[in-house]
Structure formats: C-alpha cells, structure tokens
mmCIF file of C-alpha atoms in Angstrom:
data_model
loop_
_atom_site.group_PDB
_atom_site.id
_atom_site.type_symbol
_atom_site.label_atom_id
_atom_site.label_comp_id
_atom_site.label_asym_id
_atom_site.label_seq_id
_atom_site.Cartn_x
_atom_site.Cartn_y
_atom_site.Cartn_z
ATOM 1 C CA MET A 1 16.635 -21.868 27.854
ATOM 2 C CA ARG A 2 18.898 -18.837 27.603
ATOM 3 C CA VAL A 3 17.202 -16.327 25.313
ATOM 4 C CA ALA A 4 18.544 -13.190 23.612
ATOM 5 C CA ILE A 5 16.305 -10.577 21.986
ATOM 6 C CA VAL A 6 17.978 -8.479 19.282
ATOM 7 C CA HIS A 7 16.297 -5.161 18.429
ATOM 8 C CA GLU A 8 17.399 -2.696 15.734
ATOM 9 C CA TRP A 9 17.745 0.512 17.759
ATOM 10 C CA LEU A 10 15.900 2.066 20.680
ATOM 11 C CA GLN A 11 14.754 5.640 20.210
ATOM 12 C CA SER A 12 11.050 5.823 21.100
ATOM 13 C CA TYR A 13 8.012 3.696 21.885
ATOM 14 C CA ALA A 14 6.564 2.895 18.460
ATOM 15 C CA GLY A 15 5.194 -0.204 16.715
ATOM 16 C CA ALA A 16 8.387 -2.277 16.805
ATOM 17 C CA GLU A 17 8.895 -1.393 20.464
ATOM 18 C CA ARG A 18 5.396 -2.642 21.293
ATOM 19 C CA VAL A 19 6.480 -6.004 19.918
ATOM 20 C CA LEU A 20 9.712 -5.830 21.924
ATOM 21 C CA GLU A 21 7.708 -5.064 25.064
ATOM 22 C CA GLN A 22 5.668 -8.243 24.624
ATOM 23 C CA LEU A 23 8.709 -10.348 23.734
ATOM 24 C CA ILE A 24 10.217 -9.257 27.054
ATOM 25 C CA ALA A 25 6.965 -10.204 28.792
ATOM 26 C CA CYS A 26 7.135 -13.655 27.162
ATOM 27 C CA PHE A 27 10.812 -14.134 28.026
ATOM 28 C CA PRO A 28 11.466 -11.952 31.109
ATOM 29 C CA GLU A 29 14.973 -13.321 31.707
ATOM 30 C CA ALA A 30 16.122 -12.622 28.145
ATOM 31 C CA ASP A 31 19.110 -10.383 27.442
ATOM 32 C CA ILE A 32 18.388 -7.436 25.131
ATOM 33 C CA PHE A 33 20.713 -6.194 22.387
ATOM 34 C CA ALA A 34 20.362 -3.037 20.253
ATOM 35 C CA THR A 35 22.744 -1.068 18.052
ATOM 36 C CA VAL A 36 21.977 2.107 20.043
ATOM 37 C CA ASP A 37 19.754 2.985 22.996
ATOM 38 C CA VAL A 38 18.719 6.639 23.272
ATOM 39 C CA VAL A 39 15.313 6.274 24.935
ATOM 40 C CA PRO A 40 14.908 9.023 27.590
ATOM 41 C CA GLU A 41 14.845 7.879 31.202
ATOM 42 C CA GLY A 42 11.182 8.733 31.712
ATOM 43 C CA GLN A 43 10.027 6.709 28.690
ATOM 44 C CA ARG A 44 11.707 3.375 29.394
ATOM 45 C CA GLY A 45 8.776 1.606 31.021
ATOM 46 C CA PHE A 46 8.266 -0.746 28.065
ATOM 47 C CA LEU A 47 11.747 -2.199 28.747
ATOM 48 C CA GLN A 48 10.488 -3.360 32.172
ATOM 49 C CA GLY A 49 13.750 -2.486 33.887
ATOM 50 C CA ARG A 50 15.857 -4.696 31.641
ATOM 51 C CA PRO A 51 19.370 -3.465 30.744
ATOM 52 C CA VAL A 52 20.257 -3.088 27.063
ATOM 53 C CA ARG A 53 23.562 -4.195 25.555
ATOM 54 C CA THR A 54 24.514 -1.771 22.787
ATOM 55 C CA SER A 55 27.050 -1.852 19.954
ATOM 56 C CA PHE A 56 30.111 0.309 19.263
ATOM 57 C CA ILE A 57 27.841 2.718 17.364
ATOM 58 C CA GLN A 58 26.524 3.950 20.727
ATOM 59 C CA ARG A 59 29.956 5.508 21.356
ATOM 60 C CA LEU A 60 30.430 7.182 17.976
ATOM 61 C CA PRO A 61 30.101 10.981 17.545
ATOM 62 C CA PHE A 62 26.523 12.300 17.342
ATOM 63 C CA ALA A 63 25.125 8.746 17.687
ATOM 64 C CA ARG A 64 22.456 9.887 20.150
ATOM 65 C CA THR A 65 20.846 12.210 17.611
ATOM 66 C CA ARG A 66 21.982 10.967 14.193
ATOM 67 C CA PHE A 67 22.536 7.233 14.594
ATOM 68 C CA ARG A 68 20.784 6.482 11.267
ATOM 69 C CA ALA A 69 23.735 8.135 9.542
ATOM 70 C CA TYR A 70 25.712 5.051 10.613
ATOM 71 C CA LEU A 71 23.420 2.644 8.731
ATOM 72 C CA GLY A 72 26.347 1.454 6.619
ATOM 73 C CA LEU A 73 28.154 0.331 9.807
ATOM 74 C CA MET A 74 25.174 -1.432 11.366
ATOM 75 C CA PRO A 75 25.721 -4.803 9.638
ATOM 76 C CA LEU A 76 29.206 -4.868 11.150
ATOM 77 C CA ALA A 77 27.803 -3.770 14.514
ATOM 78 C CA VAL A 78 25.234 -6.569 14.833
ATOM 79 C CA GLU A 79 27.825 -9.153 13.772
ATOM 80 C CA GLN A 80 29.880 -8.214 16.846
ATOM 81 C CA TYR A 81 27.275 -9.451 19.348
ATOM 82 C CA ASP A 82 28.557 -12.603 21.029
ATOM 83 C CA LEU A 83 25.481 -14.855 21.078
ATOM 84 C CA SER A 84 27.321 -18.150 21.459
ATOM 85 C CA GLY A 85 25.922 -18.826 24.943
ATOM 86 C CA TYR A 86 22.237 -18.626 23.989
ATOM 87 C CA ASP A 87 19.820 -21.408 23.139
ATOM 88 C CA VAL A 88 17.356 -19.097 21.366
ATOM 89 C CA VAL A 89 17.859 -15.748 19.615
ATOM 90 C CA ILE A 90 14.797 -13.715 18.627
ATOM 91 C CA SER A 91 15.539 -10.838 16.267
ATOM 92 C CA SER A 92 13.011 -8.015 15.872
ATOM 93 C CA HIS A 93 13.883 -7.030 12.315
ATOM 94 C CA HIS A 94 13.215 -4.173 9.922
ATOM 95 C CA ALA A 95 16.792 -3.226 9.008
ATOM 96 C CA VAL A 96 19.769 -5.288 10.246
ATOM 97 C CA ALA A 97 18.762 -7.261 13.357
ATOM 98 C CA LYS A 98 18.378 -10.614 11.605
ATOM 99 C CA GLY A 99 22.029 -10.416 10.488
ATOM 100 C CA VAL A 100 23.398 -11.516 13.870
ATOM 101 C CA LEU A 101 25.761 -14.487 13.886
ATOM 102 C CA THR A 102 24.483 -17.659 15.559
ATOM 103 C CA GLY A 103 25.957 -21.140 15.779
ATOM 104 C CA PRO A 104 24.440 -24.501 14.802
ATOM 105 C CA ASP A 105 23.185 -25.109 18.344
ATOM 106 C CA THR A 106 21.277 -21.818 18.585
ATOM 107 C CA LEU A 107 17.717 -21.434 17.298
ATOM 108 C CA HIS A 108 17.279 -18.094 15.489
ATOM 109 C CA VAL A 109 13.676 -16.885 15.127
ATOM 110 C CA SER A 110 13.322 -13.599 13.235
ATOM 111 C CA TYR A 111 10.139 -11.556 13.699
ATOM 112 C CA VAL A 112 10.079 -9.354 10.597
ATOM 113 C CA HIS A 113 8.232 -6.036 10.638
ATOM 114 C CA SER A 114 9.448 -5.498 7.083
ATOM 115 C CA PRO A 115 12.448 -6.298 4.933
ATOM 116 C CA MET A 116 14.573 -3.170 4.559
ATOM 117 C CA ARG A 117 12.107 -1.098 2.496
ATOM 118 C CA TYR A 118 14.586 1.519 1.334
ATOM 119 C CA ALA A 119 17.023 -1.127 0.081
ATOM 120 C CA TRP A 120 14.478 -3.329 -1.695
ATOM 121 C CA ASP A 121 11.193 -2.544 -3.461
ATOM 122 C CA LEU A 122 10.787 1.054 -2.229
ATOM 123 C CA GLN A 123 14.338 2.207 -2.965
ATOM 124 C CA HIS A 124 13.415 4.499 -5.863
ATOM 125 C CA GLN A 125 10.541 6.067 -3.932
ATOM 126 C CA TYR A 126 12.760 6.831 -0.938
ATOM 127 C CA LEU A 127 15.510 8.302 -3.114
ATOM 128 C CA ARG A 128 13.040 10.596 -4.869
ATOM 129 C CA GLN A 129 11.578 11.786 -1.581
ATOM 130 C CA LEU A 130 15.070 12.561 -0.226
ATOM 131 C CA GLY A 131 16.168 14.315 -3.414
ATOM 132 C CA LEU A 132 18.794 11.646 -4.098
ATOM 133 C CA ALA A 133 17.534 10.241 -7.387
ATOM 134 C CA ARG A 134 20.459 11.883 -9.211
ATOM 135 C CA GLY A 135 23.865 13.353 -8.526
ATOM 136 C CA VAL A 136 27.009 12.219 -6.746
ATOM 137 C CA ARG A 137 25.352 11.834 -3.334
ATOM 138 C CA GLY A 138 22.585 9.785 -4.933
ATOM 139 C CA ALA A 139 25.144 7.500 -6.585
ATOM 140 C CA VAL A 140 26.915 6.947 -3.248
ATOM 141 C CA VAL A 141 23.625 6.108 -1.508
ATOM 142 C CA ARG A 142 22.611 3.699 -4.298
ATOM 143 C CA TRP A 143 25.978 1.939 -3.979
ATOM 144 C CA LEU A 144 25.488 1.646 -0.203
ATOM 145 C CA LEU A 145 21.957 0.285 -0.639
ATOM 146 C CA SER A 146 23.220 -2.259 -3.165
ATOM 147 C CA ARG A 147 25.777 -3.518 -0.622
ATOM 148 C CA LEU A 148 23.111 -3.628 2.095
ATOM 149 C CA ARG A 149 20.803 -5.598 -0.199
ATOM 150 C CA MET A 150 23.448 -8.249 -0.866
ATOM 151 C CA TRP A 151 24.257 -8.526 2.846
ATOM 152 C CA ASP A 152 20.552 -8.672 3.744
ATOM 153 C CA ALA A 153 19.875 -11.501 1.279
ATOM 154 C CA ARG A 154 22.942 -13.461 2.381
ATOM 155 C CA THR A 155 22.171 -13.255 6.106
ATOM 156 C CA ALA A 156 18.678 -14.686 5.568
ATOM 157 C CA ASP A 157 20.388 -18.092 5.501
ATOM 158 C CA GLY A 158 21.256 -17.653 9.186
ATOM 159 C CA VAL A 159 17.610 -17.505 10.234
ATOM 160 C CA ASP A 160 15.959 -20.787 11.205
ATOM 161 C CA VAL A 161 12.350 -19.530 11.363
ATOM 162 C CA PHE A 162 10.887 -16.404 9.793
ATOM 163 C CA VAL A 163 7.787 -14.822 11.320
ATOM 164 C CA ALA A 164 6.004 -12.005 9.457
ATOM 165 C CA ASN A 165 3.663 -9.460 10.976
ATOM 166 C CA SER A 166 1.241 -9.720 8.029
ATOM 167 C CA SER A 167 0.556 -11.703 4.874
ATOM 168 C CA HIS A 168 1.908 -8.734 2.916
ATOM 169 C CA VAL A 169 5.267 -8.913 4.710
ATOM 170 C CA ALA A 170 5.325 -12.703 4.280
ATOM 171 C CA ARG A 171 5.093 -12.161 0.508
ATOM 172 C CA ARG A 172 7.924 -9.616 0.682
ATOM 173 C CA ILE A 173 10.053 -12.105 2.657
ATOM 174 C CA ARG A 174 9.420 -14.688 -0.047
ATOM 175 C CA LYS A 175 10.417 -12.189 -2.737
ATOM 176 C CA CYS A 176 13.533 -10.833 -1.000
ATOM 177 C CA TYR A 177 14.851 -13.918 0.824
ATOM 178 C CA ARG A 178 13.155 -16.853 -0.975
ATOM 179 C CA ARG A 179 11.911 -18.123 2.373
ATOM 180 C CA GLU A 180 8.450 -18.916 3.737
ATOM 181 C CA ALA A 181 7.229 -17.157 6.878
ATOM 182 C CA LEU A 182 4.584 -17.859 9.497
ATOM 183 C CA VAL A 183 2.251 -14.877 10.030
ATOM 184 C CA ILE A 184 1.749 -13.655 13.608
ATOM 185 C CA PRO A 185 0.202 -10.146 13.740
ATOM 186 C CA PRO A 186 1.708 -7.679 16.212
ATOM 187 C CA PRO A 187 0.038 -7.070 19.602
ATOM 188 C CA VAL A 188 -2.546 -4.283 19.840
ATOM 189 C CA ASP A 189 -3.798 -2.768 23.098
ATOM 190 C CA VAL A 190 -7.486 -3.267 22.346
ATOM 191 C CA GLY A 191 -8.251 -2.854 26.050
ATOM 192 C CA THR A 192 -7.494 0.870 25.856
ATOM 193 C CA PHE A 193 -9.413 1.351 22.610
ATOM 194 C CA ARG A 194 -13.085 0.563 23.299
ATOM 195 C CA ILE A 195 -16.492 1.449 21.907
ATOM 196 C CA GLY A 196 -17.565 4.842 23.269
ATOM 197 C CA GLY A 197 -20.811 6.826 23.273
ATOM 198 C CA ALA A 198 -22.561 8.725 20.509
ATOM 199 C CA ARG A 199 -21.011 9.030 17.057
ATOM 200 C CA SER A 200 -20.317 12.335 15.365
ATOM 201 C CA ASP A 201 -20.447 13.131 11.645
ATOM 202 C CA PHE A 202 -16.704 13.554 10.963
ATOM 203 C CA TYR A 203 -14.244 11.208 9.287
ATOM 204 C CA LEU A 204 -10.835 10.702 10.900
ATOM 205 C CA VAL A 205 -7.288 10.243 9.668
ATOM 206 C CA ALA A 206 -4.675 9.778 12.412
ATOM 207 C CA SER A 207 -1.091 9.269 11.335
ATOM 208 C CA ARG A 208 2.453 10.526 11.374
ATOM 209 C CA LEU A 209 2.639 13.040 8.537
ATOM 210 C CA VAL A 210 5.307 11.393 6.427
ATOM 211 C CA ALA A 211 5.260 11.008 2.666
ATOM 212 C CA TYR A 212 4.339 7.340 2.283
ATOM 213 C CA LYS A 213 1.278 7.689 4.547
ATOM 214 C CA ARG A 214 -0.359 9.808 1.778
ATOM 215 C CA VAL A 215 -2.459 11.852 4.188
ATOM 216 C CA ASP A 216 -2.323 14.590 1.544
ATOM 217 C CA LEU A 217 -4.557 12.458 -0.697
ATOM 218 C CA VAL A 218 -7.175 12.059 2.054
ATOM 219 C CA VAL A 219 -7.150 15.826 2.636
ATOM 220 C CA GLU A 220 -7.403 16.511 -1.092
ATOM 221 C CA ALA A 221 -10.372 14.147 -1.365
ATOM 222 C CA PHE A 222 -12.293 15.877 1.434
ATOM 223 C CA ALA A 223 -11.412 19.340 0.117
ATOM 224 C CA ALA A 224 -13.439 18.317 -2.937
ATOM 225 C CA MET A 225 -16.348 17.198 -0.692
ATOM 226 C CA PRO A 226 -17.170 20.342 1.353
ATOM 227 C CA ASP A 227 -20.334 18.764 2.782
ATOM 228 C CA ARG A 228 -18.291 16.143 4.682
ATOM 229 C CA ARG A 229 -16.044 16.871 7.681
ATOM 230 C CA LEU A 230 -12.523 15.512 8.136
ATOM 231 C CA VAL A 231 -10.353 15.638 11.275
ATOM 232 C CA VAL A 232 -6.592 15.161 10.801
ATOM 233 C CA ALA A 233 -4.645 14.083 13.909
ATOM 234 C CA GLY A 234 -0.870 13.860 13.677
ATOM 235 C CA ASP A 235 2.292 15.800 12.980
ATOM 236 C CA GLY A 236 5.454 15.280 10.996
ATOM 237 C CA PRO A 237 7.722 16.565 8.234
ATOM 238 C CA GLU A 238 4.881 16.583 5.684
ATOM 239 C CA TRP A 239 2.740 18.996 7.753
ATOM 240 C CA ALA A 240 3.065 21.953 5.378
ATOM 241 C CA ARG A 241 2.323 19.878 2.274
ATOM 242 C CA VAL A 242 -0.701 18.234 3.879
ATOM 243 C CA VAL A 243 -2.128 21.575 5.011
ATOM 244 C CA LYS A 244 -1.554 22.975 1.526
ATOM 245 C CA ALA A 245 -3.544 20.082 0.038
ATOM 246 C CA ALA A 246 -6.592 21.276 2.016
ATOM 247 C CA ARG A 247 -6.604 24.553 0.043
ATOM 248 C CA GLY A 248 -8.129 26.304 3.047
ATOM 249 C CA ALA A 249 -11.241 24.098 3.077
ATOM 250 C CA ALA A 250 -13.419 24.919 6.099
ATOM 251 C CA ASN A 251 -14.568 21.303 6.490
ATOM 252 C CA ILE A 252 -11.058 20.043 7.373
ATOM 253 C CA ALA A 253 -9.694 20.461 10.913
ATOM 254 C CA PHE A 254 -6.017 19.894 11.764
ATOM 255 C CA ARG A 255 -5.439 18.840 15.385
ATOM 256 C CA GLY A 256 -1.688 18.197 15.242
ATOM 257 C CA ALA A 257 -0.194 15.574 17.556
ATOM 258 C CA VAL A 258 -2.767 14.468 20.138
ATOM 259 C CA ALA A 259 -2.459 12.622 23.459
ATOM 260 C CA GLN A 260 -3.638 9.022 23.565
ATOM 261 C CA ASP A 261 -6.848 9.761 25.466
ATOM 262 C CA GLU A 262 -7.763 12.357 22.822
ATOM 263 C CA LEU A 263 -6.941 9.867 20.043
ATOM 264 C CA VAL A 264 -9.211 7.268 21.653
ATOM 265 C CA ARG A 265 -12.040 9.811 21.903
ATOM 266 C CA LEU A 266 -11.654 10.810 18.249
ATOM 267 C CA MET A 267 -11.722 7.169 17.160
ATOM 268 C CA GLN A 268 -14.800 6.491 19.277
ATOM 269 C CA GLU A 269 -16.697 9.435 17.786
ATOM 270 C CA ALA A 270 -15.600 9.230 14.141
ATOM 271 C CA ARG A 271 -17.993 8.065 11.467
ATOM 272 C CA ALA A 272 -15.136 6.134 9.835
ATOM 273 C CA PHE A 273 -11.338 5.950 9.867
ATOM 274 C CA VAL A 274 -9.667 6.713 6.511
ATOM 275 C CA PHE A 275 -6.289 5.173 5.647
ATOM 276 C CA ALA A 276 -4.450 5.750 2.344
ATOM 277 C CA ALA A 277 -1.022 4.160 3.006
ATOM 278 C CA GLU A 278 0.366 0.841 1.832
ATOM 279 C CA GLU A 279 1.469 -0.245 5.296
ATOM 280 C CA ASP A 280 3.245 -3.401 6.405
ATOM 281 C CA PHE A 281 0.530 -3.988 9.020
ATOM 282 C CA GLY A 282 -1.381 -0.938 10.285
ATOM 283 C CA ILE A 283 -1.898 -0.918 14.058
ATOM 284 C CA ALA A 284 -4.054 2.226 13.831
ATOM 285 C CA LEU A 285 -6.614 0.281 11.787
ATOM 286 C CA VAL A 286 -7.025 -2.266 14.582
ATOM 287 C CA GLU A 287 -7.248 0.498 17.190
ATOM 288 C CA ALA A 288 -10.046 2.173 15.220
ATOM 289 C CA GLN A 289 -11.886 -1.141 14.833
ATOM 290 C CA ALA A 290 -11.509 -1.783 18.572
ATOM 291 C CA CYS A 291 -13.436 1.481 19.071
ATOM 292 C CA GLY A 292 -16.196 0.084 16.854
ATOM 293 C CA THR A 293 -15.197 2.377 13.989
ATOM 294 C CA PRO A 294 -15.361 1.211 10.347
ATOM 295 C CA VAL A 295 -12.268 1.620 8.179
ATOM 296 C CA ILE A 296 -12.013 2.936 4.626
ATOM 297 C CA ALA A 297 -8.565 1.777 3.475
ATOM 298 C CA LEU A 298 -6.329 1.305 0.492
ATOM 299 C CA GLY A 299 -6.699 -2.337 -0.490
ATOM 300 C CA ARG A 300 -3.006 -3.161 -0.307
ATOM 301 C CA GLY A 301 -0.522 -4.189 2.345
ATOM 302 C CA GLY A 302 -1.392 -5.176 5.889
ATOM 303 C CA ALA A 303 -4.884 -3.660 5.675
ATOM 304 C CA ARG A 304 -5.952 -6.790 3.761
ATOM 305 C CA ASP A 305 -5.361 -8.831 6.942
ATOM 306 C CA ILE A 306 -7.367 -6.445 9.125
ATOM 307 C CA VAL A 307 -10.398 -4.949 7.367
ATOM 308 C CA ARG A 308 -13.166 -7.326 6.317
ATOM 309 C CA GLU A 309 -15.505 -6.638 3.410
ATOM 310 C CA ASP A 310 -17.355 -9.932 3.798
ATOM 311 C CA ASP A 311 -20.015 -10.828 6.363
ATOM 312 C CA PRO A 312 -19.717 -9.304 8.907
ATOM 313 C CA ALA A 313 -18.207 -6.303 7.146
ATOM 314 C CA THR A 314 -15.956 -3.953 9.126
ATOM 315 C CA GLY A 315 -15.096 -1.521 6.341
ATOM 316 C CA LEU A 316 -14.243 -1.329 2.668
ATOM 317 C CA PHE A 317 -11.285 -0.871 0.328
ATOM 318 C CA PHE A 318 -10.393 1.454 -2.514
ATOM 319 C CA GLN A 319 -7.905 0.110 -5.047
ATOM 320 C CA GLU A 320 -6.182 3.230 -6.397
ATOM 321 C CA GLN A 321 -4.013 5.533 -4.290
ATOM 322 C CA THR A 322 -5.725 8.692 -5.551
ATOM 323 C CA ALA A 323 -7.946 11.412 -4.075
ATOM 324 C CA SER A 324 -10.766 10.551 -6.475
ATOM 325 C CA ALA A 325 -10.700 6.877 -5.410
ATOM 326 C CA ILE A 326 -10.899 7.924 -1.746
ATOM 327 C CA ALA A 327 -13.855 10.231 -2.439
ATOM 328 C CA ALA A 328 -15.650 7.462 -4.323
ATOM 329 C CA ALA A 329 -15.026 5.043 -1.434
ATOM 330 C CA VAL A 330 -16.494 7.521 1.078
ATOM 331 C CA ARG A 331 -19.657 7.825 -1.021
ATOM 332 C CA ARG A 332 -19.855 4.037 -1.376
ATOM 333 C CA PHE A 333 -19.432 3.670 2.385
ATOM 334 C CA GLU A 334 -22.285 6.070 3.080
ATOM 335 C CA ALA A 335 -24.550 4.237 0.673
ATOM 336 C CA ASP A 336 -23.892 0.877 2.320
ATOM 337 C CA ALA A 337 -22.999 1.763 5.941
ATOM 338 C CA GLY A 338 -25.912 -0.270 7.295
ATOM 339 C CA ARG A 339 -23.943 -3.494 6.735
ATOM 340 C CA ILE A 340 -21.333 -2.453 9.321
ATOM 341 C CA SER A 341 -21.905 -2.450 13.073
ATOM 342 C CA PRO A 342 -19.641 -1.226 15.892
ATOM 343 C CA GLN A 343 -19.924 -4.653 17.532
ATOM 344 C CA ALA A 344 -18.666 -6.408 14.388
ATOM 345 C CA CYS A 345 -15.705 -4.017 14.198
ATOM 346 C CA ARG A 346 -14.882 -4.639 17.863
ATOM 347 C CA ARG A 347 -15.074 -8.437 17.497
ATOM 348 C CA ASN A 348 -12.786 -8.240 14.490
ATOM 349 C CA ALA A 349 -10.187 -6.251 16.462
ATOM 350 C CA LEU A 350 -10.120 -8.906 19.189
ATOM 351 C CA ARG A 351 -8.164 -11.155 16.804
ATOM 352 C CA PHE A 352 -5.107 -8.991 17.517
ATOM 353 C CA THR A 353 -4.906 -8.869 21.309
ATOM 354 C CA VAL A 354 -1.706 -8.809 23.337
ATOM 355 C CA GLU A 355 -2.649 -12.175 24.857
ATOM 356 C CA THR A 356 -3.043 -13.767 21.420
ATOM 357 C CA PHE A 357 0.386 -12.508 20.374
ATOM 358 C CA ARG A 358 2.062 -13.808 23.551
ATOM 359 C CA THR A 359 0.447 -17.220 23.221
ATOM 360 C CA ARG A 360 1.400 -17.665 19.588
ATOM 361 C CA ILE A 361 5.010 -16.494 20.066
ATOM 362 C CA THR A 362 5.685 -18.648 23.126
ATOM 363 C CA GLU A 363 4.094 -21.699 21.490
ATOM 364 C CA LEU A 364 6.159 -21.139 18.345
ATOM 365 C CA VAL A 365 9.458 -20.852 20.223
ATOM 366 C CA ALA A 366 8.661 -23.879 22.397
ATOM 367 C CA ARG A 367 7.709 -25.953 19.353
ATOM 368 C CA GLU A 368 10.742 -24.979 17.298
ATOM 369 C CA ALA A 369 13.133 -25.407 20.240
ATOM 370 C CA ALA A 370 11.739 -28.881 20.898
ATOM 371 C CA ALA A 371 12.248 -29.768 17.245
ATOM 372 C CA ALA A 372 15.778 -28.334 17.233
ATOM 373 C CA TYR A 373 16.945 -29.872 20.504
ATOM 374 C CA GLY A 374 14.832 -33.005 20.656
#
C-alpha cells in the first residue's frame, strides 16, 4: 500500500510528534505532509530521515516564527495536498489535518488528539485568556472560529475511521462530529521511566506553565499546607502567576524547565504526582506511574483512562478544580496510601507502551484496508 501521513505542523517534539514518530515506524515508506516544518536540524531525529512535504504557508512572511497567525488559511492549505495516488491516508489531527481531500478509493484514518479546542467547547475560555472576549478584535476572532467550526464539522464526512487517544476525546468526537471513534492511547516511553530507589517526602507537579494546566491551583493548595513539600518542574507564560500563587511559601520549590534525566529522577523520588488539568490524555501521568509513583488527579478528561481507584489502586481523583479540593485529596491520599504500591503503578503504565500502540495501529489499518479493498 502507498501510505501518506498528514501532520498539522512541525515545530518541536511534543505529544503529537511522539505519535507521528511511531506512525513513521509503523509505515516507514510513508510520505509525510505538514502545513509548515520549522523543526531545527539538530532535533529532527523523530522524523527518522524522512522528508516533509509542506504547504504554501511555509513560504509566507514570518511563517517560521508565527505560523499560527495563518490558522485561517490552514484549511485551504491542507486541501491543496494531492493525495490521489495513495491507498491509505493517516491524519494526525488536532486542528486541520483531517480536512484533507481523499477520493473514494483511498482509506482515510484520522488519529484525533483533540477536536479543535479553541473552536469548539473551550472557545470562551481561550478568548478570555487572550483578552479577546470583547471588542473588535474579539469579534473578528469569533467570526473566524465560527467559520473554522463549520469547516471542521463538514470535513468529518471525509474520514472513514476515527481513532481517539482517550475515551474523553472519543466523547468529544461524538459531540462535535456525530461519529463514533475507536480508542487507541498514544505511545509512552515507559522504558525510560522506571521505578527508582528510595522515595522522598515531596509531591511533584511537572507541566508546561500554561493557563489550562492550572498549576497555580496546586501551588495555592500547598501554600495552605506548609507541612507538606511541593516541587514544581516546568516553565511557560504562566510562570509569574504560578509563582505569585505560592505567596512566598518556603515549602514550595520551583525548578523551572528540567532535562529529561532530572524529570525521571524527580518522578522516581516523589511521594505522588499531582495533576489539576482537564487534559485530552495526559502522557505525564503514565510517565509518573511508570516510575511507580501514585497520581492525584482531577477526575476529568484523559486521566479517567489512566489512573485507577479500584483494586489495584494507582492513585485517586478529586472532582472540583479548586485548591481546597486538591488539599483534601492530598490528605485523603496520605490516609489511604497503603492501598497503592509502586509495582501496581508500574504494571498499570505498561498498558500504554510504544509496542502496544504500534500493534494496535497496524492491525487497525490492515483490517480497515482489507475491508475497503476486499
């Protein structure tokens, strides 16, 4: 089969790019398409030497640094890819990738990290955070998002098989596109994240410091519990607000962005990993569990697919996205920590290995191609 893999854009090696890396490993002869490719030369290892076919946006002014400003042109850009010679197209979608045009003899499988959050259910939240809830600029952005929403819903008809990275995203696909989706969790490098030596007494939050991650709530909760230590690993635009939420508390340490070996060590030593975001999946939760570390998480989103409260327990949930709910969950965890073992956490993480992802994706494509082509 001739296979094409359509990615949104290539800027860095993040969660979506980990999926792309494994899709390339599954289909090493596939051609790769992306609206723009600005990954530095020294960071392109995940592409495994494969060339990338980009769109006209790559050649527009300032595209290398501000390509997201061309979001309104991206539907047009992905519709320009000529995919008529391919038997299978796999789109890695969180914005526009699934909108590619395919013919009746091409199988289109769309792996969805998330429907376009800022155009659908989280539109109002994003506009508030960007200061665009009112005014002329806000009205222009709302008009653009309305157009994107209509295009996004319409192009769902061109997808033959939807695959979601979590049950939460499958529900969002059903809501946005009125389509059912098979759930295949993304690949996690559980080989790098392993159980370490002795545990310490600190709790850990490791995340990009952006608004929806709500790291400020975790910091606020521990500022009110001075007898418990918290380590914050990560950097981002919310740094100042997160530090301010600590109110100078001596029990909270900010490490900034850390290298992977340092992140692994922190996860191995932490008493528990605290997570306050409503995430589509949550790779960091699996990485912590692979280190044998329990997770205290908001009971929404992809965390529901990862953390287990039953037997064997690997963590617990809090149901309100508030500092007081986090503090109560920490106390509940300490009172009942004996139910959770590092070995149980590690076994749970092994459900999300790279090998499992590759097997399920290749079997899915083979099965659907056989059904499509007889």
